[in-house]
XYZ file of C-alpha atoms in Angstrom:
456
model
C -61.866 -74.814 -103.132
C -62.768 -74.237 -106.372
C -60.164 -70.579 -106.509
C -57.298 -72.713 -105.000
C -53.915 -74.252 -106.945
C -54.078 -77.241 -108.211
C -50.914 -79.288 -108.687
C -50.772 -82.354 -109.680
C -46.957 -84.421 -108.510
C -46.282 -87.897 -110.339
C -44.849 -90.875 -109.494
C -41.355 -92.296 -110.258
C -41.201 -92.898 -113.901
C -43.356 -90.016 -114.363
C -41.319 -87.392 -116.133
C -39.280 -87.266 -119.077
C -35.548 -87.074 -118.535
C -33.039 -85.619 -121.627
C -30.236 -84.995 -122.135
C -28.995 -83.055 -125.587
C -32.742 -83.600 -126.652
C -32.938 -87.356 -126.356
C -35.358 -89.190 -123.799
C -32.798 -91.132 -121.748
C -35.628 -93.792 -121.079
C -36.998 -94.131 -124.269
C -33.693 -94.488 -125.968
C -32.454 -97.167 -122.882
C -35.468 -99.337 -123.577
C -35.204 -99.088 -127.120
C -31.916 -100.696 -126.641
C -32.806 -103.447 -123.630
C -35.357 -104.448 -125.633
C -33.328 -104.901 -128.896
C -30.569 -106.445 -126.672
C -27.854 -103.782 -127.644
C -25.704 -103.397 -124.882
C -28.214 -103.360 -121.829
C -25.612 -102.303 -119.657
C -24.712 -99.548 -121.296
C -28.108 -98.427 -122.372
C -28.813 -97.755 -118.893
C -25.350 -95.622 -118.011
C -27.215 -92.793 -119.345
C -29.612 -92.610 -116.119
C -27.377 -94.313 -113.648
C -25.623 -91.879 -110.968
C -22.554 -91.895 -109.051
C -22.495 -94.883 -106.420
C -23.299 -93.598 -103.443
C -25.199 -90.076 -104.441
C -27.433 -89.175 -101.715
C -28.895 -85.706 -101.459
C -28.438 -82.902 -103.847
C -28.300 -82.389 -107.827
C -25.981 -84.492 -110.051
C -23.421 -82.306 -111.980
C -21.637 -82.811 -115.613
C -22.184 -86.130 -117.322
C -25.376 -87.385 -114.778
C -26.744 -83.759 -115.048
C -30.450 -84.422 -116.914
C -33.165 -81.772 -118.327
C -36.962 -82.221 -117.407
C -38.862 -82.056 -120.024
C -42.361 -82.393 -119.006
C -44.171 -85.705 -117.840
C -44.648 -88.905 -119.672
C -47.932 -88.842 -121.681
C -46.987 -92.716 -122.501
C -46.964 -96.324 -120.585
C -44.063 -96.134 -118.260
C -42.440 -100.056 -117.191
C -39.180 -99.751 -114.648
C -40.080 -103.672 -115.147
C -40.880 -105.429 -111.560
C -40.831 -102.190 -109.692
C -42.947 -99.711 -110.769
C -45.075 -98.857 -114.099
C -47.718 -96.553 -114.814
C -50.187 -96.236 -118.321
C -48.385 -92.575 -118.598
C -50.160 -89.146 -116.760
C -52.741 -87.573 -119.473
C -54.555 -84.570 -118.479
C -57.101 -84.788 -115.610
C -60.658 -83.525 -117.543
C -62.767 -84.010 -114.992
C -60.652 -81.525 -112.716
C -59.793 -79.154 -115.622
C -62.745 -78.510 -116.430
C -63.674 -77.002 -113.485
C -60.791 -74.861 -113.491
C -59.552 -71.824 -115.350
C -56.680 -70.967 -117.271
C -52.870 -71.306 -115.272
C -54.744 -72.956 -112.044
C -53.605 -76.502 -112.874
C -50.374 -77.342 -113.267
C -47.659 -80.291 -112.847
C -44.929 -80.649 -111.608
C -41.604 -82.298 -113.712
C -38.965 -83.999 -112.145
C -35.950 -85.475 -111.464
C -36.750 -88.469 -110.328
C -34.188 -90.402 -109.942
C -32.919 -88.520 -106.888
C -33.856 -88.224 -103.264
C -36.928 -86.972 -102.395
C -35.391 -84.689 -99.987
C -33.862 -82.850 -103.191
C -37.113 -82.999 -105.052
C -39.418 -81.875 -102.106
C -36.810 -78.590 -102.114
C -36.935 -78.133 -105.800
C -41.267 -78.325 -105.117
C -40.765 -75.955 -102.743
C -39.779 -73.473 -105.110
C -41.320 -74.286 -107.531
C -45.198 -74.017 -105.839
C -44.254 -70.689 -104.346
C -43.614 -69.245 -107.700
C -46.668 -71.223 -109.261
C -48.531 -70.101 -106.406
C -47.793 -66.100 -106.651
C -48.367 -66.558 -110.187
C -51.824 -67.926 -109.144
C -52.721 -65.580 -106.700
C -52.034 -62.306 -109.074
C -54.767 -63.827 -111.433
C -57.897 -65.433 -109.146
C -59.906 -62.769 -108.234
C -60.163 -62.124 -112.157
C -61.398 -65.595 -112.117
C -62.906 -65.529 -108.698
C -64.202 -61.709 -107.165
C -66.129 -63.176 -104.119
C -63.163 -65.802 -103.147
C -63.605 -65.990 -99.666
C -59.528 -66.261 -99.085
C -55.895 -66.031 -100.392
C -55.539 -69.167 -103.173
C -53.864 -72.104 -101.546
C -52.478 -75.347 -102.898
C -54.821 -78.665 -103.336
C -51.948 -81.325 -103.763
C -52.730 -84.508 -106.140
C -50.087 -87.257 -105.814
C -49.441 -90.296 -107.880
C -47.299 -92.603 -106.038
C -43.839 -91.109 -105.177
C -44.786 -88.104 -105.558
C -46.896 -87.981 -102.593
C -43.291 -88.706 -100.470
C -42.287 -85.653 -101.870
C -45.224 -83.735 -101.154
C -45.569 -84.588 -97.427
C -42.296 -84.069 -97.112
C -42.107 -80.876 -98.327
C -45.446 -79.512 -96.396
C -44.043 -81.060 -92.865
C -40.167 -80.417 -92.996
C -40.022 -77.576 -95.292
C -43.094 -75.463 -94.377
C -45.043 -75.926 -97.329
C -48.042 -77.244 -94.606
C -48.983 -73.276 -94.322
C -49.997 -72.858 -98.016
C -51.502 -75.529 -98.878
C -55.509 -76.816 -98.487
C -55.462 -80.735 -99.250
C -52.881 -83.397 -99.799
C -54.405 -86.613 -101.673
C -51.909 -89.416 -102.467
C -53.007 -92.111 -104.848
C -51.283 -95.347 -104.350
C -48.642 -93.273 -102.613
C -46.322 -96.271 -100.824
C -46.562 -94.160 -97.500
C -44.533 -96.891 -95.220
C -42.725 -98.202 -98.554
C -43.236 -101.420 -100.973
C -41.712 -104.839 -100.978
C -41.243 -104.211 -104.572
C -38.216 -101.732 -104.026
C -36.194 -104.593 -101.558
C -37.123 -107.212 -104.367
C -35.118 -105.160 -106.963
C -32.391 -103.782 -104.970
C -31.305 -107.275 -103.504
C -31.353 -108.315 -107.052
C -34.015 -111.104 -106.734
C -36.559 -109.659 -108.937
C -37.068 -112.385 -111.458
C -35.494 -115.452 -110.014
C -32.435 -117.487 -111.238
C -34.364 -119.322 -113.671
C -36.237 -116.512 -115.116
C -34.981 -116.755 -118.851
C -34.782 -112.923 -118.386
C -33.390 -112.603 -115.352
C -30.825 -110.902 -117.122
C -32.626 -107.879 -117.782
C -33.726 -108.190 -114.012
C -29.976 -107.890 -113.151
C -29.217 -104.964 -115.397
C -32.018 -102.960 -113.679
C -30.987 -103.739 -110.337
C -27.505 -102.200 -111.503
C -29.319 -99.203 -111.910
C -31.479 -99.154 -108.913
C -29.143 -99.034 -106.572
C -27.531 -95.805 -107.787
C -30.832 -94.585 -107.639
C -31.494 -92.376 -104.337
C -35.030 -92.621 -104.752
C -35.700 -96.264 -105.083
C -33.983 -96.725 -102.256
C -36.406 -94.510 -100.389
C -39.536 -96.819 -101.174
C -38.135 -99.419 -99.505
C -40.824 -101.125 -96.585
C -39.900 -99.300 -93.338
C -42.763 -101.753 -92.036
C -41.618 -105.253 -90.580
C -41.608 -106.767 -93.682
C -39.245 -109.377 -92.868
C -40.089 -113.220 -91.957
C -37.419 -115.233 -89.665
C -38.111 -118.969 -89.891
C -39.251 -120.566 -86.928
C -39.198 -116.517 -84.983
C -42.835 -115.343 -84.530
C -41.852 -111.695 -84.615
C -41.409 -110.172 -88.036
C -38.446 -107.599 -88.310
C -37.510 -104.401 -90.386
C -34.786 -104.451 -93.214
C -32.474 -102.172 -90.665
C -32.838 -105.301 -88.404
C -32.702 -108.164 -91.093
C -30.690 -106.083 -93.982
C -30.795 -109.042 -96.551
C -27.092 -108.340 -97.435
C -28.108 -104.480 -98.653
C -25.326 -102.044 -97.726
C -26.521 -101.008 -94.035
C -25.150 -96.950 -94.754
C -27.815 -96.629 -98.114
C -30.344 -98.390 -95.331
C -30.409 -95.666 -92.597
C -30.241 -93.120 -95.426
C -33.681 -94.670 -96.525
C -35.156 -94.802 -93.337
C -34.005 -91.787 -91.873
C -35.637 -90.052 -94.715
C -39.040 -91.778 -93.524
C -38.212 -90.911 -89.879
C -37.658 -87.355 -90.238
C -40.730 -86.507 -92.007
C -42.863 -88.763 -89.080
C -40.873 -87.190 -86.628
C -41.686 -83.225 -88.312
C -45.308 -84.223 -88.744
C -45.513 -84.989 -85.164
C -44.027 -82.689 -83.594
C -45.990 -79.551 -85.997
C -49.631 -81.437 -85.189
C -48.740 -81.108 -81.507
C -47.536 -77.324 -82.111
C -50.248 -76.207 -84.654
C -52.208 -78.564 -85.570
C -52.620 -80.221 -88.935
C -53.627 -77.143 -91.537
C -54.553 -79.173 -94.691
C -56.779 -81.837 -95.492
C -55.483 -85.416 -96.176
C -57.315 -88.137 -98.165
C -55.618 -91.284 -99.657
C -56.985 -93.277 -102.993
C -55.945 -96.659 -103.147
C -56.437 -99.824 -104.299
C -57.203 -102.994 -102.699
C -58.380 -105.737 -104.722
C -54.966 -107.201 -105.972
C -52.198 -109.981 -104.928
C -49.316 -107.907 -104.140
C -45.388 -108.243 -102.713
C -45.452 -107.725 -98.916
C -42.339 -108.538 -97.139
C -39.672 -111.677 -97.724
C -38.259 -114.755 -96.180
C -34.991 -114.094 -95.073
C -33.275 -117.861 -95.495
C -30.281 -119.201 -95.353
C -30.167 -120.363 -99.437
C -31.590 -116.159 -100.052
C -34.721 -114.469 -99.936
C -38.066 -115.191 -101.006
C -40.083 -112.871 -101.177
C -44.005 -113.011 -100.697
C -47.239 -111.605 -101.244
C -48.892 -112.730 -97.719
C -47.092 -112.312 -94.349
C -49.404 -114.868 -92.345
C -52.396 -116.971 -93.163
C -54.991 -114.257 -92.362
C -55.637 -113.935 -96.066
C -56.046 -109.845 -95.663
C -53.070 -108.996 -97.818
C -53.900 -107.178 -100.918
C -52.851 -103.978 -102.643
C -52.715 -102.402 -106.195
C -50.019 -105.024 -107.145
C -47.533 -102.532 -106.666
C -48.428 -100.858 -102.855
C -49.603 -102.863 -100.327
C -53.188 -101.430 -99.074
C -51.724 -101.005 -95.325
C -48.804 -99.000 -96.662
C -51.263 -96.846 -98.925
C -52.597 -95.239 -96.000
C -51.647 -91.992 -94.370
C -51.283 -93.835 -91.012
C -49.341 -90.329 -89.564
C -53.033 -88.816 -89.771
C -55.163 -91.494 -90.338
C -56.019 -93.922 -87.540
C -57.764 -96.215 -89.944
C -57.580 -97.603 -93.253
C -61.876 -97.036 -93.205
C -60.267 -93.362 -94.127
C -59.217 -94.039 -97.017
C -60.845 -94.314 -100.483
C -60.747 -97.676 -102.028
C -60.523 -98.904 -105.590
C -60.232 -102.143 -108.033
C -57.968 -100.802 -110.028
C -54.003 -101.181 -110.768
C -51.297 -99.207 -109.250
C -50.465 -98.402 -113.111
C -53.805 -96.883 -113.818
C -55.511 -95.518 -110.821
C -54.907 -92.099 -111.045
C -55.988 -91.459 -114.459
C -59.437 -94.031 -114.376
C -62.805 -92.156 -114.714
C -64.131 -93.201 -111.008
C -60.652 -91.506 -109.543
C -60.829 -88.631 -111.796
C -64.445 -87.680 -110.346
C -62.910 -88.229 -106.897
C -60.373 -85.551 -107.563
C -62.646 -83.057 -108.765
C -65.003 -83.248 -105.946
C -61.795 -83.126 -103.578
C -60.412 -79.522 -105.865
C -64.385 -78.496 -105.208
C -64.177 -79.395 -101.338
C -66.919 -81.359 -101.683
C -67.498 -84.542 -100.248
C -65.542 -87.842 -100.642
C -67.294 -90.707 -101.817
C -67.484 -94.122 -100.580
C -65.956 -97.458 -101.931
C -66.836 -99.553 -105.265
C -69.620 -101.656 -105.003
C -68.192 -105.625 -104.052
C -69.592 -106.767 -107.002
C -67.462 -104.859 -109.360
C -64.177 -105.812 -107.720
C -61.753 -108.350 -108.662
C -58.278 -108.904 -108.867
C -55.457 -110.202 -111.423
C -52.150 -111.001 -111.976
C -49.608 -111.017 -115.002
C -45.625 -110.931 -115.272
C -44.293 -107.494 -115.240
C -41.622 -108.714 -118.134
C -42.589 -110.785 -120.886
C -40.505 -112.467 -123.725
C -41.826 -111.239 -127.515
C -44.152 -113.457 -128.916
C -43.954 -115.910 -125.914
C -47.216 -116.529 -124.151
C -47.610 -115.645 -120.815
C -50.037 -116.466 -118.141
C -53.394 -113.822 -116.587
C -54.904 -115.177 -113.417
C -57.730 -113.471 -112.281
C -59.652 -114.284 -108.849
C -62.268 -112.946 -106.486
C -64.409 -112.978 -109.629
C -67.635 -114.391 -109.579
C -69.071 -117.546 -111.469
C -71.508 -115.613 -113.597
C -69.561 -113.275 -115.273
C -67.436 -113.653 -118.597
C -63.889 -112.419 -118.380
C -61.791 -111.611 -121.242
C -58.268 -109.934 -121.705
C -56.254 -108.233 -124.430
C -53.000 -106.041 -125.225
C -52.921 -102.782 -127.022
C -50.326 -100.786 -127.477
C -48.038 -99.194 -130.663
C -51.402 -98.519 -132.513
C -52.368 -101.929 -132.086
C -55.152 -103.544 -130.303
C -55.018 -107.402 -130.333
C -57.909 -109.840 -129.775
C -59.505 -110.360 -126.466
C -58.682 -113.938 -125.291
C -61.504 -115.563 -122.775
C -59.556 -116.733 -119.361
C -61.383 -119.367 -118.260
C -61.842 -121.312 -115.244
C -59.144 -123.473 -114.134
C -61.181 -125.555 -111.379
C -59.549 -123.641 -108.329
C -61.612 -120.513 -108.110
C -59.852 -118.611 -110.478
C -59.718 -117.923 -114.324
C -56.653 -118.384 -116.485
C -55.934 -117.439 -120.290
C -52.556 -116.797 -121.919
C -51.528 -113.882 -124.314
C -48.445 -113.202 -126.395
C -47.163 -110.114 -128.210
C -44.161 -108.154 -129.948
C -41.849 -106.456 -127.856
C -43.018 -103.346 -126.567
C -44.872 -101.818 -124.048
C -48.241 -102.684 -123.931
C -51.496 -101.774 -121.607
C -53.249 -104.684 -120.505
C -56.642 -104.524 -120.330
C -58.646 -107.314 -118.339
C -62.772 -106.978 -118.504
C -65.568 -108.728 -116.979
C -69.508 -108.036 -117.599
C -72.468 -107.817 -115.214
C -71.608 -105.508 -114.266
C -69.024 -104.335 -116.974
C -65.849 -103.604 -115.004
C -62.293 -102.952 -116.696
C -58.850 -103.139 -115.203
C -55.629 -101.672 -116.245
C -51.875 -102.587 -116.578
C -48.550 -102.127 -118.171
C -46.672 -105.002 -119.142
C -43.238 -104.925 -121.072
C -42.252 -107.494 -123.440
C -38.653 -107.565 -124.628
C -36.549 -110.152 -127.248
C -35.437 -112.780 -125.387
């Protein structure tokens, strides 16, 4: 409601982590892009091997210095175009009513949920002291409206159902949250991010080493039946077919989801659900869904069968983006054609979030004619062409793409038909983190993503 406190919780990579005033990710990224000892560059972000819940001490400890405002790419796993302010929401909020929760995204989501609990209780207490000044006729005490992108939704739902946050919450909105995990996490943890022949496979190997030492990444693993065994009719979970992953770490990751589901079910039976749940998600793009377990090594796939129903936002599968612990159908979610990296910051999503804050009805899906999907590499070599492929786009539409970043807008490139119902074109850029824009006309529609370009 309009007098409630609004709290935004970002996803993985959404908060600036510093040590002695130095931004650890930016420092690591610059070293990686210039090939200066990439393993050592990432060491500053890694935690002690085997760490689970709790805060690190000594050399692994960091300071959290607000949200990341520029594009972030943990290549092949998660990425975003920066967490800028939300004008559609903030224009309705009074001073001190909109807050952003920054956190150490390396840590277990359980630990972060405990930090969110303490932070939220303080923030809500502060807002309650001044709310009546702005809303003298408010019908009840202010509660909290949570707006959560990606992993931030996993943190917040755990706080609500396992740590008592449900009692002070008006609504939970998840934006591209992998409620049931994402296969991209498995690609990195198994060391198969880019393939053995990829010219930049060394980059994936170093990111894999980092990810294996971050509890949060383990908790992003898919908990649905994501593994296909050739010749067998039923899919399996990673617990049943671990693909060489550490069994203890797998049980640890699955237990995080199980604890939440058990608490949510028990709370619902005992008290009902005192807050509303909204899911905003993407369903226009081909997305990694699972893996074929083969003797010669896993092969990751974007479809688990031939039904053609396997889409998502390019990172999170559509089926995983639905809060199935609350919603009975995927039609209960609000779907968009945007990519995971930009979903939280797109204007239609911002308008929807403002509706939720003001306790107004949610709006329906975008018109079908606006939808199209596209694919581009997570990682590219500097000044080397890489391909952008668009599908599900009507033939009457003209499609172009370009890269923007580092204060530079590169020229638009036309994507042309390939004879198989898709559009293709090639782009290239110097090393850096770039925003990829794909635009189609009639009606004018823009989709965006982040691309990391490094020296080979």
